[in-house]
XYZ file of C-alpha atoms in Angstrom:
304
model
C -26.099 18.050 -18.655
C -23.409 19.854 -16.672
C -23.382 18.926 -13.001
C -24.052 21.716 -10.510
C -23.378 21.803 -6.784
C -26.520 20.957 -4.836
C -27.377 20.747 -1.165
C -30.504 20.148 0.818
C -32.393 19.825 4.062
C -34.936 17.412 5.448
C -38.363 18.860 6.196
C -41.541 17.593 7.841
C -42.584 14.851 5.398
C -40.455 16.488 2.740
C -37.103 17.608 1.377
C -35.699 20.970 0.339
C -33.047 20.978 -2.396
C -30.945 24.022 -3.281
C -28.833 24.745 -6.349
C -26.948 27.778 -7.711
C -30.087 29.370 -9.182
C -32.908 28.378 -6.869
C -34.387 26.039 -4.306
C -37.334 23.664 -4.284
C -39.359 22.316 -1.371
C -41.166 19.031 -1.987
C -43.686 17.829 0.601
C -45.849 14.707 0.581
C -49.301 15.630 1.843
C -51.408 13.286 3.964
C -53.359 12.220 0.843
C -50.118 11.079 -0.846
C -49.769 13.986 -3.283
C -46.294 15.538 -3.631
C -46.431 19.342 -3.669
C -43.416 21.297 -4.930
C -42.700 24.972 -4.317
C -39.800 26.714 -6.083
C -38.004 29.919 -5.122
C -35.015 31.845 -6.517
C -31.872 32.171 -4.401
C -31.428 35.391 -2.438
C -29.749 38.355 -4.131
C -26.802 38.250 -1.739
C -25.863 34.788 -3.038
C -25.389 36.324 -6.483
C -23.276 39.212 -5.163
C -19.481 39.553 -5.218
C -19.414 39.136 -1.427
C -20.411 35.497 -1.895
C -17.152 34.854 -3.761
C -14.885 35.962 -0.913
C -13.556 32.939 1.056
C -14.567 32.745 4.745
C -16.917 35.757 4.383
C -19.171 33.697 2.108
C -19.246 31.067 4.840
C -20.512 33.600 7.375
C -23.204 34.751 4.940
C -24.127 31.155 4.048
C -24.437 30.201 7.732
C -27.036 32.856 8.557
C -28.725 32.590 5.159
C -29.137 28.826 5.506
C -30.727 29.262 8.934
C -33.302 31.685 7.531
C -34.034 29.450 4.526
C -34.173 26.374 6.745
C -36.670 27.835 9.210
C -38.838 29.103 6.357
C -38.768 25.692 4.653
C -39.646 23.835 7.867
C -42.505 26.274 8.501
C -43.780 25.764 4.953
C -43.817 21.969 5.294
C -45.523 22.156 8.697
C -48.388 24.214 7.256
C -49.690 21.221 5.272
C -50.245 19.247 8.452
C -51.621 22.187 10.431
C -54.269 22.583 7.708
C -55.303 18.966 8.106
C -55.375 19.153 11.888
C -58.755 20.274 13.216
C -57.183 20.774 16.647
C -54.766 23.398 15.317
C -55.648 27.004 16.018
C -53.435 30.047 15.609
C -52.476 31.810 18.797
C -53.519 35.370 19.619
C -50.031 36.729 18.907
C -49.907 35.007 15.503
C -53.363 36.358 14.598
C -52.385 39.852 15.770
C -49.235 39.802 13.622
C -51.190 38.765 10.533
C -53.770 41.460 11.173
C -51.184 44.228 11.649
C -48.446 43.185 9.212
C -50.214 41.092 6.588
C -47.768 39.165 4.381
C -44.784 40.510 6.346
C -45.929 38.565 9.406
C -44.333 35.371 8.056
C -40.967 37.129 7.691
C -41.177 38.478 11.246
C -41.953 34.998 12.598
C -39.085 33.497 10.546
C -36.485 35.997 11.794
C -37.732 35.651 15.362
C -37.488 31.844 15.071
C -33.902 32.127 13.783
C -33.018 34.483 16.645
C -34.617 32.131 19.182
C -32.837 29.087 17.709
C -29.477 30.886 17.818
C -30.087 32.065 21.380
C -30.961 28.545 22.544
C -27.950 27.034 20.755
C -25.602 29.610 22.292
C -27.097 29.054 25.751
C -26.792 25.264 25.597
C -23.549 24.812 23.675
C -21.575 27.937 24.613
C -22.735 29.589 27.825
C -23.432 26.474 29.921
C -20.147 24.618 29.116
C -18.106 27.781 29.793
C -19.720 28.446 33.184
C -19.516 24.780 34.238
C -15.839 24.375 33.309
C -15.071 27.729 34.955
C -15.545 25.991 38.329
C -12.527 23.799 37.515
C -10.038 26.629 37.004
C -8.944 26.421 40.658
C -7.979 22.774 40.045
C -6.611 23.049 36.499
C -4.726 26.256 35.778
C -3.637 25.379 32.239
C -5.709 27.303 29.687
C -5.435 24.554 27.058
C -6.618 21.864 29.494
C -9.665 23.911 30.491
C -10.484 24.601 26.834
C -10.132 20.886 26.095
C -12.601 20.033 28.881
C -14.989 22.720 27.633
C -14.831 21.446 24.042
C -15.309 17.828 25.083
C -18.338 18.736 27.218
C -19.797 20.736 24.326
C -19.458 17.830 21.878
C -20.878 15.321 24.388
C -23.870 17.603 25.023
C -24.433 17.918 21.268
C -24.309 14.149 20.728
C -26.570 13.586 23.732
C -29.066 16.106 22.367
C -29.185 14.298 19.003
C -29.632 10.893 20.680
C -32.525 12.202 22.800
C -34.452 13.845 19.949
C -33.831 10.875 17.618
C -36.089 8.788 19.872
C -39.057 10.985 18.943
C -41.234 9.465 16.216
C -41.573 12.734 14.274
C -37.815 13.389 14.344
C -37.109 9.827 13.194
C -39.222 10.565 10.098
C -37.226 13.765 9.491
C -33.977 11.782 9.787
C -35.308 9.309 7.198
C -35.948 12.191 4.803
C -32.439 13.412 5.646
C -31.132 10.038 4.483
C -33.255 10.300 1.324
C -31.793 13.730 0.585
C -28.229 12.388 0.776
C -28.927 9.272 -1.291
C -30.571 11.268 -4.080
C -27.736 13.830 -4.167
C -25.216 10.978 -4.408
C -27.272 9.419 -7.202
C -27.261 12.715 -9.112
C -23.524 13.247 -8.574
C -22.800 9.723 -9.849
C -24.540 10.492 -13.142
C -27.196 7.807 -12.732
C -30.848 8.273 -13.621
C -32.803 9.730 -10.696
C -35.020 6.841 -9.617
C -35.730 5.341 -6.173
C -34.112 2.080 -7.349
C -30.843 3.813 -8.284
C -30.799 6.118 -5.246
C -31.429 3.231 -2.857
C -27.930 1.769 -3.389
C -26.095 4.858 -2.100
C -25.102 5.668 1.474
C -26.964 8.107 3.708
C -23.664 9.706 4.799
C -22.458 12.764 2.861
C -19.354 14.924 3.562
C -21.156 18.225 2.796
C -23.887 17.591 5.369
C -24.917 20.250 7.878
C -24.241 17.769 10.689
C -20.595 17.593 9.615
C -20.528 21.384 9.368
C -21.710 21.742 12.978
C -19.059 19.291 14.155
C -16.375 21.256 12.282
C -17.689 24.423 13.955
C -17.228 22.795 17.355
C -13.745 21.427 16.610
C -12.464 24.695 15.104
C -14.000 26.656 17.979
C -12.104 24.463 20.458
C -8.840 25.316 18.674
C -9.487 29.064 18.350
C -11.081 29.493 21.769
C -8.130 27.795 23.484
C -6.234 31.088 23.040
C -8.827 32.952 25.130
C -8.129 33.332 28.834
C -10.300 32.068 31.703
C -9.931 35.098 33.999
C -13.581 36.051 33.457
C -16.251 33.718 32.013
C -18.284 36.730 30.797
C -15.278 38.181 28.974
C -14.500 34.763 27.494
C -18.071 34.396 26.178
C -18.051 37.893 24.635
C -14.803 37.160 22.767
C -16.195 33.794 21.630
C -19.311 35.505 20.265
C -17.110 37.936 18.322
C -15.074 35.044 16.879
C -18.108 32.867 16.062
C -18.601 34.248 12.507
C -14.927 33.504 11.773
C -15.413 29.935 13.032
C -18.470 29.506 10.789
C -16.582 30.916 7.800
C -13.589 28.600 8.235
C -15.869 25.582 8.768
C -17.747 26.401 5.557
C -14.508 26.445 3.543
C -13.425 23.078 4.982
C -16.815 21.504 4.195
C -16.651 22.946 0.676
C -13.256 21.316 0.083
C -14.284 18.073 1.822
C -17.206 17.668 -0.575
C -14.891 17.717 -3.593
C -11.539 16.378 -2.409
C -10.622 12.685 -2.511
C -7.391 13.130 -0.533
C -6.695 10.960 2.499
C -6.309 14.035 4.716
C -9.780 15.346 3.856
C -11.268 11.879 4.259
C -9.705 11.711 7.717
C -11.062 15.157 8.636
C -14.517 14.229 7.310
C -14.691 10.869 9.117
C -15.988 12.114 12.536
C -18.760 14.079 10.808
C -19.755 11.066 8.724
C -19.943 8.918 11.858
C -22.097 11.549 13.559
C -24.461 11.368 10.583
C -25.239 7.793 11.602
C -27.350 9.472 14.298
C -28.960 12.166 12.113
C -29.772 10.049 9.040
C -31.871 6.891 8.754
C -32.612 4.562 5.843
C -35.528 6.001 3.835
C -38.230 4.074 1.997
C -38.976 4.504 -1.717
C -41.782 7.005 -1.093
C -39.343 9.280 0.733
C -36.780 8.904 -2.048
C -39.487 9.948 -4.528
C -40.025 13.199 -2.618
C -36.287 13.968 -2.589
C -36.086 13.203 -6.325
C -38.972 15.578 -7.083
C -37.239 18.352 -5.135
C -33.919 17.800 -6.913
C -35.461 17.549 -10.372
C -37.244 20.846 -9.772
C -34.013 22.799 -9.241
C -32.322 21.156 -12.230
C -35.010 22.425 -14.606
C -34.608 26.111 -15.446
C -37.945 27.702 -16.162
C -39.960 30.802 -15.434
C -40.876 29.569 -11.960
C -37.347 30.225 -10.734
């Protein structure tokens, strides 16, 4: 069987795997059953736009956020159903009453918007305004940009360390490790079993964690050319350049996942080390879930 490029995402008690033709979400319910849901890829991923370097990275960035939020929401529903304390809020009930099936799409897009807004506030707005107070001490634009980038990365690492202490997030990180191990197992050509997947590392160069780190590093380089005369003006220019940063980062990750060169290994190393925080060793039951998700996208049938 010809190997295809696959990627994935950890869910709540599950794993989402994505291939060229479709994606599959596998979730282990509280009774132990593994439920798999398959979907085709979006039409835009089959368009000519998706073949244009950098632009495809911009599209993939926003598309992956939408898919990711939808997948997380799907996995969470299994545990909301089993929770007698869970009750939909008035706004959620109103949306379902007025919009029907479209309510889920509205909630997904709103969640993506909210996630982007929070990320921009924490990792773009706050560092810029804080470092802006130093421009009377340090007048060099490159020095200020270096301080801003360092603060941004430290805040990101600190955020990961804090959330990793939460029990629920630790479980998600274990499924993240399972996702990577199973993808490695598939790429090696070995039979997809927990025993075979167990021997592989949880660190993968095409991981979203590495992508985010590349986004930060490339943004430091590009944003160093922006002046510090006005923090508002600086933020507006950074927002305009953000899609370009995402596009370039996507191309680097794409090459890093295939290349064996020393240069790419060196560039990938910081991201791999950061994955030591976002991935944990999974158990066999978690590997089984990741395997079910991957097997589902490798089988072409009428469900896709």
